[in-house]
Amino acid sequence: MRCSPLLLLAPLAAAFTLDISSTSSIETAASSIAYEMMTAYVGNETGEVPGLLPGSLSCDPNTVGVYCWWEAGAMWGALINYWQYTNDTTYNSVVSQALQFQRGSDNNFNPANQSRSMGIDDQVFWAFSAMDAVEANFPEAGDDDPSWLSLAQAVFNFQRSLWDTAYCGGGFRWQVYSFNAGYNLKNSISNGGNFQLSARLAYVTGNSTYGDWAEEVYDWMESSPLLEMDNSTGIFYIWDNTDTDNNCSDVQNYVWSYNYGTMLMGAAYMYNYTNGSSVWLDRVETILNSTFTLFFPSTYGGNIMFEVECEAAKNCDQDQKSFKAYLARWLAVTGLLVPSTMDSIKTKLSASATGAAGQCDVSDAECGLQWYTTTWDGTNGVGQQMAALSVVGANLIDSSMTPLTKVTGATSSSDPDAGTTATSDPAETTSKITTKDRAGAGILTVLVIGFIVGGAAWIVI
Ligand SMILES: *[C@@H]1O[C@H](CO)[C@@H](O)[C@H](O)[C@H]1NC(C)=O
Ligand SMILES: *[C@@H]1O[C@H](CO)[C@@H](O)[C@H](O)[C@H]1NC(C)=O
Ligand SMILES: *[C@@H]1O[C@H](CO)[C@@H](O)[C@H](O)[C@H]1NC(C)=O
Ligand SMILES: *[C@@H]1O[C@H](CO)[C@@H](O)[C@H](O)[C@H]1NC(C)=O
Ligand SMILES: *[C@@H]1O[C@H](CO)[C@@H](O)[C@H](O)[C@H]1NC(C)=O
Ligand SMILES: *[C@@H]1O[C@H](CO)[C@@H](O)[C@H](O)[C@H]1NC(C)=O
Ligand SMILES: *[C@@H]1O[C@H](CO)[C@@H](O)[C@H](O)[C@H]1NC(C)=O
Ligand SMILES: *[C@@H]1O[C@H](CO)[C@@H](O)[C@H](O)[C@H]1NC(C)=O
Ligand SMILES: *[C@@H]1O[C@H](CO)[C@@H](O)[C@H](O)[C@H]1NC(C)=O
């Protein structure tokens, strides 16, 4: 821990110096950042629950030091990526144990302990980590444990049964269970998450059922207010959520980097899976261009990733502090799947990694979130570590790390029927809460930030 308050406003004279042109420099930085991230994890110790971070049994994203279940799931994926980037196997067995322990009785990442806050988005982040394993031939857990691919397929099958045509002409609700607050909302990370998962399953297996489904989810989102092209500015908006109580006639105007990332990544897989469809290329470019405009503001030089709703004011919640991790990884993979985008993406990833290193303390590798300054922002935690790890590591990605498919060598065994007998009845849930604390769906009041296109100014209203 950094203990001296005097450091708070002092420049990080002792920040990492990252040589972005040196593989060994990047690997050393990634290793230190990963190590510091994992000091938060005790789930592999006696008496603890594998797979969980502190607070994951009843999370409150507004409490520093605790982490919702989904973020733990995402962290295992970041460590799979880390292994893929560096060949460092230090965390592999911990990752395997965690993913399998939290798979739930239906093998679809819906463990009963989490039903009080289980969202489509929460589940899908665990499924993304399973797909990271599939696409990199991360070692299977072995014994009788289900394959990584079948776990992701089970999530797909389970979620597809929850598609809701009764309101708004389709779409996924945020929550799996009607007793959870937020069940009325249809949000971008749930729909976009399922879209990405489906696109990845199509790409890996070649099974058109998944590709057709990804199209259907995208088409519904496009017909809903969640996706909006502002013709006057050329900015493509991916808004946070819309409400079934109003038949999805309104929308919450928040933009989050992980929503852009998840749609970009799904579109990139669809582009590659369709052997280069012009429709998907246009979507990739449209989302990518607006991602650059919104999350790499010219105010900070135009190449450093920035969580626009909350980063400058330092009021990102625990969930939001991790969002840049996903955009970083997904940009890198987009560059592989849509080669025409790689050059512009690399420019952003290298500048952002250098910026991230400037927020990391050289003595213990604790990192803050404000990558645009070398003045430490005074925060640390799993989200910040994961974001730094992902953006630094992403600079190691090369064509040998292109996601594998069944044709190009992915070995995880397929079970298209996995999870089809699962129900959404939380049989083991005895208590029920009416307020869902976790946010990320714009429930928190955040700064309303207007962006003046064409200028360099950000107005905070
Ligand atoms: C738990 O995992 C960490 C790696 O993150 C490792 O250093 C530690 O030895 C493990 N603890 C046990 C009890 O296996
Ligand atoms: C990891 O190991 C494999 C097999 O030994 C090798 O082909 C690959 O180049 C290594 N990757 C890195 C990033 O060192
Ligand atoms: C569910 O919670 C119980 C009680 O804390 C714990 O023993 C069990 O391991 C947990 N299971 C999972 C999958 O988290
Ligand atoms: C609700 O929205 C859907 C799709 O947007 C539309 O088809 C339907 O007519 C609407 N229903 C009502 C009651 O407005
Ligand atoms: C924006 O332009 C697109 C494509 O030209 C068009 O389909 C859409 O209706 C326009 N939107 C608005 C609000 O004018
Ligand atoms: C892409 O091309 C391959 C090889 O020609 C073909 O097998 C596959 O069906 C094509 N995919 C799509 C979605 O058209
Ligand atoms: C799909 O990705 C592979 C791997 O990077 C790349 O070689 C190929 O050109 C991509 N397909 C298209 C249509 O761009
Ligand atoms: C995205 O930006 C690039 C570079 O400025 C431009 O060439 C391309 O036409 C844009 N594409 C879309 C769909 O906006
Ligand atoms: C493709 O996926 C669908 C949906 O899971 C499944 O029903 C079908 O059997 C799969 N087809 C093949 C050839 O695996």
XYZ file of C-alpha atoms and ligand atoms in Angstrom:
587
model
C 0.000 0.000 0.000
C 1.085 3.534 -0.559
C 0.888 5.109 2.830
C 2.201 8.615 2.620
C -0.512 11.156 1.933
C 2.252 13.433 0.741
C 2.471 11.283 -2.339
C -1.118 12.040 -3.189
C -0.501 15.109 -5.227
C 3.124 14.502 -5.981
C 4.170 13.439 -9.441
C 5.076 9.801 -9.546
C 8.768 10.434 -9.735
C 8.989 6.749 -9.102
C 6.559 5.664 -11.800
C 7.316 2.765 -14.078
C 9.322 3.575 -17.103
C 7.997 1.366 -19.817
C 9.939 0.942 -23.020
C 7.094 0.169 -25.357
C 9.490 -1.023 -28.057
C 10.985 -3.682 -25.788
C 9.221 -7.007 -25.307
C 11.110 -7.710 -22.103
C 10.252 -4.291 -20.676
C 6.560 -4.869 -21.392
C 6.699 -8.385 -19.943
C 8.374 -7.166 -16.776
C 5.773 -4.446 -16.313
C 2.894 -6.856 -16.982
C 4.294 -9.385 -14.535
C 4.607 -6.821 -11.728
C 1.140 -5.410 -12.352
C -0.411 -8.886 -12.423
C 1.344 -9.838 -9.203
C 0.013 -6.751 -7.448
C -3.493 -7.441 -8.800
C -3.421 -10.945 -7.396
C -2.537 -9.774 -3.899
C -6.275 -8.999 -3.641
C -7.169 -12.651 -4.273
C -7.361 -15.095 -1.406
C -9.929 -17.517 -2.869
C -7.364 -20.287 -3.250
C -6.576 -20.317 0.448
C -8.021 -22.721 2.988
C -11.566 -21.820 3.981
C -12.053 -19.315 1.186
C -14.252 -19.637 -1.909
C -12.340 -20.206 -5.149
C -13.049 -17.720 -7.912
C -14.304 -14.872 -5.758
C -12.724 -11.542 -4.961
C -13.402 -9.818 -1.624
C -17.047 -8.758 -1.485
C -18.215 -10.936 -4.356
C -20.948 -12.644 -2.330
C -22.908 -9.413 -1.833
C -21.135 -6.725 -3.699
C -21.507 -3.006 -3.389
C -19.684 -1.296 -6.242
C -19.458 1.905 -4.254
C -17.236 0.415 -1.577
C -13.553 0.588 -2.310
C -11.851 -2.755 -1.805
C -14.788 -4.985 -2.760
C -15.571 -6.413 -6.177
C -18.704 -7.799 -7.773
C -18.745 -11.373 -9.005
C -18.586 -10.428 -12.664
C -15.327 -8.553 -12.185
C -13.676 -11.632 -10.738
C -14.817 -13.520 -13.825
C -13.298 -10.850 -16.017
C -10.049 -10.967 -14.060
C -9.581 -14.666 -14.852
C -9.806 -13.785 -18.519
C -7.225 -11.039 -18.124
C -4.876 -13.628 -16.617
C -5.508 -16.033 -19.497
C -4.575 -13.181 -21.835
C -1.500 -12.520 -19.693
C -0.392 -16.118 -20.047
C -1.009 -15.978 -23.775
C 1.009 -12.773 -24.124
C 3.966 -13.841 -21.988
C 3.957 -17.652 -21.577
C 4.123 -17.055 -17.812
C 2.136 -19.949 -16.312
C 2.224 -18.648 -12.715
C -1.531 -18.137 -12.459
C -2.832 -20.875 -14.750
C -3.863 -23.364 -12.092
C -5.515 -20.662 -9.981
C -7.430 -19.475 -13.055
C -8.585 -22.974 -13.947
C -9.757 -23.685 -10.440
C -11.607 -20.363 -10.226
C -13.484 -20.703 -13.501
C -14.544 -24.263 -12.781
C -15.543 -23.593 -9.175
C -17.880 -20.785 -10.179
C -19.491 -22.608 -13.113
C -22.626 -23.416 -11.064
C -24.639 -26.613 -10.952
C -25.819 -26.227 -14.550
C -22.286 -25.596 -15.861
C -23.373 -22.228 -17.229
C -21.866 -19.662 -14.840
C -25.089 -19.196 -12.933
C -24.103 -20.272 -9.407
C -26.950 -20.098 -6.901
C -24.926 -17.898 -4.547
C -25.046 -15.090 -7.093
C -28.727 -15.135 -8.053
C -29.509 -12.013 -6.041
C -27.598 -9.983 -8.551
C -27.261 -12.242 -11.585
C -27.401 -10.306 -14.821
C -26.957 -11.409 -18.408
C -23.879 -9.182 -18.380
C -22.415 -10.780 -15.243
C -22.717 -14.256 -16.734
C -21.343 -13.238 -20.055
C -18.102 -11.893 -18.586
C -17.359 -15.361 -17.208
C -18.243 -16.797 -20.606
C -15.807 -14.348 -22.240
C -13.053 -15.761 -20.048
C -13.999 -19.293 -21.103
C -13.792 -18.111 -24.722
C -10.387 -16.544 -24.069
C -9.337 -20.017 -22.943
C -10.796 -21.665 -26.049
C -9.254 -19.202 -28.468
C -5.762 -19.547 -26.971
C -5.841 -23.302 -26.209
C -5.459 -22.552 -22.542
C -5.045 -25.972 -20.891
C -8.341 -27.664 -20.060
C -9.000 -28.241 -16.364
C -9.125 -31.979 -17.042
C -10.708 -34.785 -15.040
C -14.472 -34.536 -15.298
C -14.547 -30.766 -15.611
C -16.467 -29.469 -18.619
C -14.485 -28.029 -21.514
C -14.043 -24.273 -21.800
C -16.056 -24.233 -25.007
C -18.981 -26.151 -23.536
C -19.180 -23.703 -20.625
C -19.536 -20.814 -23.053
C -22.047 -22.730 -25.155
C -24.104 -23.402 -22.024
C -24.245 -19.678 -21.298
C -25.368 -19.062 -24.876
C -28.128 -21.668 -24.652
C -29.299 -20.457 -21.260
C -29.366 -16.830 -22.307
C -31.117 -17.438 -25.584
C -34.051 -18.843 -23.625
C -34.336 -15.457 -21.878
C -34.748 -13.380 -25.068
C -37.796 -11.261 -24.388
C -40.134 -10.446 -27.249
C -42.956 -9.381 -24.931
C -41.542 -5.866 -24.574
C -39.748 -3.574 -27.009
C -39.886 -6.076 -29.839
C -37.037 -8.186 -28.426
C -33.825 -7.819 -26.486
C -32.420 -9.116 -23.245
C -33.376 -7.669 -19.937
C -30.440 -6.738 -17.724
C -31.337 -9.187 -14.977
C -31.834 -12.928 -15.176
C -34.370 -12.949 -12.332
C -37.492 -10.813 -12.095
C -36.998 -10.227 -8.372
C -33.834 -8.232 -8.963
C -33.987 -4.476 -9.315
C -33.104 -3.512 -12.849
C -35.168 -6.332 -14.380
C -37.168 -3.653 -16.184
C -34.095 -2.419 -18.069
C -32.675 -3.621 -21.355
C -29.051 -2.523 -21.437
C -26.182 -2.432 -23.861
C -23.714 -4.529 -21.929
C -26.171 -7.420 -21.607
C -27.310 -7.322 -25.217
C -23.880 -6.380 -26.524
C -22.282 -9.029 -24.330
C -24.515 -11.758 -25.682
C -23.901 -10.426 -29.189
C -20.154 -10.696 -28.681
C -20.422 -14.186 -27.183
C -22.555 -15.357 -30.120
C -20.175 -13.844 -32.661
C -17.217 -15.561 -31.005
C -19.009 -18.911 -30.967
C -19.807 -18.458 -34.679
C -16.177 -17.630 -35.419
C -14.749 -20.507 -33.392
C -17.206 -23.261 -34.357
C -18.344 -22.072 -37.794
C -21.890 -22.958 -36.713
C -24.232 -20.504 -38.436
C -26.820 -20.769 -35.646
C -24.547 -18.556 -33.571
C -23.884 -16.144 -36.437
C -27.592 -15.793 -37.203
C -28.266 -15.142 -33.545
C -25.562 -12.470 -33.350
C -27.214 -10.757 -36.329
C -30.567 -10.874 -34.612
C -29.259 -9.308 -31.415
C -27.448 -6.579 -33.338
C -30.522 -5.852 -35.437
C -32.676 -5.504 -32.351
C -30.175 -3.167 -30.704
C -30.051 -1.075 -33.857
C -33.846 -0.827 -33.882
C -33.870 0.192 -30.225
C -32.700 3.542 -28.851
C -29.538 1.866 -27.515
C -27.704 2.491 -30.779
C -27.972 5.954 -32.292
C -26.097 7.632 -35.097
C -25.875 11.374 -34.589
C -25.845 12.548 -38.183
C -24.814 16.067 -37.318
C -21.587 15.020 -35.595
C -20.986 11.596 -37.098
C -20.735 10.134 -33.600
C -22.248 6.706 -33.136
C -23.729 6.433 -29.674
C -24.042 3.226 -27.722
C -26.188 4.326 -24.813
C -26.388 2.536 -21.508
C -29.934 1.287 -21.118
C -33.567 1.619 -22.074
C -36.654 0.803 -20.020
C -39.351 -1.791 -20.703
C -41.672 0.200 -18.449
C -41.813 2.739 -21.296
C -41.622 0.103 -24.029
C -38.058 1.238 -24.646
C -39.064 4.668 -25.869
C -36.383 6.455 -23.846
C -32.706 5.840 -23.204
C -30.111 6.666 -20.566
C -27.449 8.821 -22.192
C -24.287 7.439 -20.663
C -21.358 6.139 -22.689
C -19.015 3.530 -21.251
C -15.840 2.210 -22.828
C -16.840 -1.414 -22.281
C -20.064 -0.958 -24.230
C -18.118 0.312 -27.227
C -15.574 -2.438 -26.732
C -18.093 -5.244 -26.606
C -19.898 -4.079 -29.749
C -16.624 -3.487 -31.574
C -15.328 -6.934 -30.687
C -18.565 -8.652 -31.733
C -18.584 -6.792 -35.040
C -14.917 -7.698 -35.612
C -15.621 -11.406 -35.117
C -18.621 -11.152 -37.444
C -16.521 -9.384 -40.051
C -13.928 -12.126 -39.962
C -16.442 -14.979 -39.679
C -18.298 -13.685 -42.752
C -15.010 -13.574 -44.679
C -15.036 -9.810 -44.786
C -18.640 -8.640 -45.186
C -18.845 -4.959 -46.063
C -21.773 -4.484 -43.682
C -19.704 -5.687 -40.753
C -16.650 -3.745 -41.867
C -18.732 -0.579 -41.875
C -19.992 -1.353 -38.378
C -16.475 -2.052 -37.131
C -15.224 1.242 -38.523
C -18.214 3.204 -37.301
C -17.865 1.907 -33.754
C -14.081 2.202 -33.813
C -14.096 5.778 -35.062
C -16.516 6.850 -32.339
C -14.560 4.891 -29.752
C -11.533 6.946 -30.692
C -13.497 10.201 -30.553
C -15.160 9.557 -27.210
C -12.595 7.574 -25.233
C -9.316 8.968 -26.586
C -10.083 12.672 -26.278
C -7.923 15.187 -28.064
C -7.684 17.076 -24.762
C -5.176 14.444 -23.677
C -3.418 14.145 -26.986
C -5.919 11.866 -28.691
C -4.215 8.530 -27.997
C -4.745 7.862 -24.299
C -7.739 5.871 -23.195
C -10.069 7.748 -20.865
C -13.310 6.713 -19.115
C -15.191 9.836 -20.010
C -18.136 9.660 -17.598
C -16.169 9.422 -14.394
C -12.402 9.350 -14.678
C -11.490 13.034 -14.472
C -13.828 13.600 -11.525
C -12.575 10.410 -9.869
C -16.061 9.119 -9.240
C -15.860 5.859 -11.159
C -17.367 3.068 -9.091
C -15.631 -0.253 -8.533
C -17.110 -1.721 -11.730
C -16.293 1.288 -13.843
C -12.663 1.349 -12.749
C -12.160 -1.885 -14.667
C -13.872 -0.940 -17.947
C -10.739 0.181 -19.770
C -9.316 -3.325 -19.320
C -11.905 -4.767 -21.677
C -11.665 -2.058 -24.297
C -7.874 -2.508 -24.368
C -8.039 -6.257 -24.939
C -10.874 -5.982 -27.443
C -9.150 -3.300 -29.465
C -6.099 -5.530 -29.791
C -8.147 -8.510 -30.963
C -10.087 -6.287 -33.360
C -6.776 -5.342 -34.926
C -6.041 -9.018 -35.582
C -9.473 -9.887 -36.959
C -9.844 -6.744 -39.057
C -6.274 -6.132 -40.214
C -7.074 -2.761 -41.806
C -7.683 -1.367 -38.309
C -4.440 -2.589 -36.726
C -2.243 0.441 -37.372
C -4.632 2.976 -35.879
C -5.313 0.698 -32.910
C -1.631 0.117 -32.181
C -1.035 3.848 -31.941
C -3.698 4.116 -29.231
C -2.577 1.016 -27.350
C 1.066 1.995 -27.168
C 0.378 5.545 -25.982
C -2.179 4.282 -23.478
C 0.200 1.651 -22.111
C 2.895 4.247 -21.657
C 0.345 6.433 -19.897
C -0.830 3.566 -17.713
C 2.734 2.798 -16.660
C 3.005 6.427 -15.599
C 0.227 5.765 -13.070
C 2.026 2.747 -11.592
C 4.311 3.023 -8.617
C 7.672 1.463 -9.300
C 8.043 0.032 -5.801
C 4.896 -2.106 -5.659
C 3.308 -1.748 -9.121
C 0.101 -0.270 -7.758
C -1.588 1.701 -10.491
C -4.093 4.528 -10.620
C -6.584 5.116 -13.410
C -5.732 8.524 -14.874
C -3.371 7.460 -17.604
C -3.200 10.953 -19.059
C -1.105 12.240 -16.167
C 1.901 11.013 -14.229
C 0.443 12.509 -11.081
C -0.930 9.514 -9.229
C -4.707 9.844 -8.879
C -4.602 8.429 -5.359
C -6.524 5.243 -6.118
C -5.634 1.587 -6.453
C -7.491 -1.696 -6.735
C -8.235 -4.700 -8.913
C -10.004 -2.653 -11.597
C -7.092 -0.272 -12.033
C -4.596 -3.143 -12.016
C -6.585 -5.123 -14.560
C -6.917 -2.096 -16.830
C -3.177 -1.425 -16.668
C -2.345 -5.112 -17.144
C -4.611 -5.390 -20.166
C -3.384 -2.301 -21.934
C 0.284 -3.028 -21.272
C -0.122 -6.684 -22.238
C -2.068 -5.817 -25.381
C 1.141 -4.358 -26.773
C 2.537 -7.904 -26.928
C -0.208 -9.164 -29.191
C 0.884 -10.399 -32.584
C -0.565 -12.511 -35.362
C 0.465 -15.749 -33.614
C -2.166 -14.846 -31.025
C -5.064 -14.581 -33.458
C -8.032 -16.300 -31.836
C -8.035 -19.951 -32.853
C -10.988 -21.611 -34.537
C -11.894 -25.258 -34.862
C -10.287 -25.075 -38.300
C -7.086 -23.324 -37.215
C -6.408 -25.482 -34.161
C -8.745 -24.752 -31.219
C -8.958 -28.047 -29.354
C -11.607 -27.411 -26.675
C -14.440 -29.851 -27.226
C -17.778 -28.592 -28.444
C -21.125 -29.447 -26.893
C -23.791 -27.418 -28.682
C -26.448 -28.794 -26.348
C -24.651 -27.793 -23.144
C -26.918 -26.141 -20.657
C -30.136 -26.737 -22.543
C -31.697 -28.365 -19.512
C -30.829 -25.448 -17.245
C -33.662 -23.434 -15.806
C -33.718 -19.875 -14.616
C -35.291 -20.916 -11.342
C -32.972 -19.934 -8.520
C -34.023 -22.923 -6.465
C -31.382 -22.480 -3.850
C -31.992 -18.811 -3.302
C -33.665 -18.185 -0.013
C -33.287 -14.487 0.440
C -34.365 -11.849 -1.890
C -33.381 -8.250 -2.159
C -35.271 -5.490 -3.789
C -32.526 -3.053 -4.420
C -29.764 -4.046 -6.639
C -26.710 -2.193 -5.563
C -24.423 -2.832 -8.373
C -24.332 -0.259 -11.066
C -22.652 0.112 -14.374
C -26.036 0.602 -15.922
C -25.996 4.281 -15.289
C -28.070 4.095 -12.163
C -25.529 6.131 -10.338
C -25.600 9.788 -10.952
C -22.512 10.621 -12.856
C -21.285 13.740 -14.441
C -23.055 14.746 -17.535
C -20.341 15.522 -19.942
C -20.871 17.152 -23.240
C -18.336 16.796 -25.944
C -17.779 19.559 -28.398
C -16.963 17.887 -31.612
C -14.249 19.439 -33.652
C -12.886 21.314 -30.694
C -10.758 20.166 -27.872
C -13.046 21.219 -25.090
C -14.897 19.092 -22.605
C -17.690 20.791 -20.779
C -18.702 19.533 -17.409
C -22.250 20.507 -16.660
C -2.787 -18.895 -4.328
O -2.376 -18.352 -5.578
C -1.222 -17.540 -5.507
C -0.976 -16.977 -6.883
O -1.823 -15.914 -7.108
C -0.053 -18.336 -4.998
O 1.069 -17.491 -4.877
C -0.383 -18.954 -3.671
O 0.639 -19.790 -3.272
C -1.678 -19.757 -3.754
N -2.065 -20.209 -2.439
C -2.360 -21.484 -2.184
C -2.742 -21.783 -0.780
O -2.347 -22.325 -3.054
C 5.394 -19.153 -25.924
O 5.810 -20.474 -26.084
C 5.513 -20.998 -27.372
C 5.848 -22.481 -27.363
O 7.050 -22.710 -26.714
C 6.299 -20.222 -28.415
O 5.996 -20.704 -29.697
C 5.888 -18.757 -28.316
O 6.658 -17.985 -29.190
C 6.059 -18.226 -26.909
N 5.429 -16.925 -26.839
C 5.947 -15.904 -26.188
C 5.122 -14.655 -26.167
O 7.018 -15.944 -25.627
C -21.546 -20.410 -2.016
O -21.472 -19.903 -0.681
C -21.134 -20.890 0.289
C -21.209 -20.223 1.657
O -20.346 -19.126 1.709
C -19.756 -21.457 0.006
O -19.452 -22.473 0.910
C -19.732 -22.017 -1.416
O -18.440 -22.469 -1.713
C -20.170 -20.943 -2.406
N -20.201 -21.496 -3.757
C -19.781 -20.799 -4.806
C -19.883 -21.474 -6.128
O -19.351 -19.660 -4.731
C -43.380 -1.454 -28.262
O -42.230 -1.372 -29.108
C -42.242 -2.317 -30.168
C -40.893 -2.262 -30.907
O -40.252 -1.062 -30.720
C -43.396 -2.021 -31.091
O -43.417 -2.967 -32.134
C -44.700 -2.110 -30.273
O -45.794 -1.732 -31.084
C -44.637 -1.185 -29.060
N -45.803 -1.433 -28.219
C -46.502 -0.452 -27.686
C -47.642 -0.872 -26.811
O -46.250 0.713 -27.894
C -29.110 9.562 -40.077
O -28.631 9.071 -41.331
C -29.042 7.745 -41.624
C -28.332 7.265 -42.856
O -28.319 8.273 -43.827
C -30.574 7.720 -41.747
O -31.016 6.400 -41.988
C -31.181 8.205 -40.422
O -32.579 8.266 -40.529
C -30.638 9.578 -40.045
N -31.096 9.868 -38.711
C -31.675 11.007 -38.392
C -32.095 11.164 -36.953
O -31.862 11.892 -39.191
C -15.881 -18.242 -45.405
O -15.018 -18.896 -46.318
C -14.806 -20.266 -46.000
C -13.724 -20.803 -46.936
O -14.044 -20.486 -48.236
C -16.119 -21.004 -46.124
O -15.937 -22.372 -45.780
C -17.117 -20.389 -45.150
O -18.390 -20.997 -45.299
C -17.265 -18.896 -45.392
N -18.053 -18.354 -44.306
C -19.161 -17.675 -44.477
C -19.884 -17.253 -43.246
O -19.606 -17.412 -45.572
C -9.436 -12.757 -40.398
O -8.368 -12.777 -39.475
C -7.184 -13.391 -39.968
C -6.200 -13.486 -38.848
O -5.696 -12.239 -38.515
C -6.674 -12.568 -41.146
O -5.533 -13.197 -41.674
C -7.755 -12.470 -42.186
O -7.320 -11.628 -43.230
C -9.026 -11.906 -41.598
N -10.101 -11.950 -42.568
C -10.482 -10.887 -43.232
C -11.603 -11.082 -44.186
O -9.981 -9.787 -43.080
C -13.414 5.822 -39.931
O -12.271 6.651 -39.903
C -11.344 6.374 -40.953
C -10.094 7.186 -40.680
O -10.418 8.503 -40.425
C -11.996 6.695 -42.275
O -11.108 6.393 -43.330
C -13.247 5.846 -42.433
O -13.927 6.214 -43.611
C -14.172 6.014 -41.237
N -15.230 5.012 -41.397
C -16.471 5.199 -40.972
C -17.447 4.135 -41.277
O -16.799 6.187 -40.364
C -25.134 -25.503 -34.039
O -25.607 -24.874 -32.874
C -26.969 -25.137 -32.597
C -27.372 -24.291 -31.426
O -26.678 -24.650 -30.290
C -27.157 -26.620 -32.354
O -28.522 -26.904 -32.150
C -26.658 -27.410 -33.564
O -26.683 -28.791 -33.280
C -25.224 -27.012 -33.891
N -24.804 -27.652 -35.129
C -23.689 -28.350 -35.214
C -23.377 -28.930 -36.543
O -22.950 -28.510 -34.258
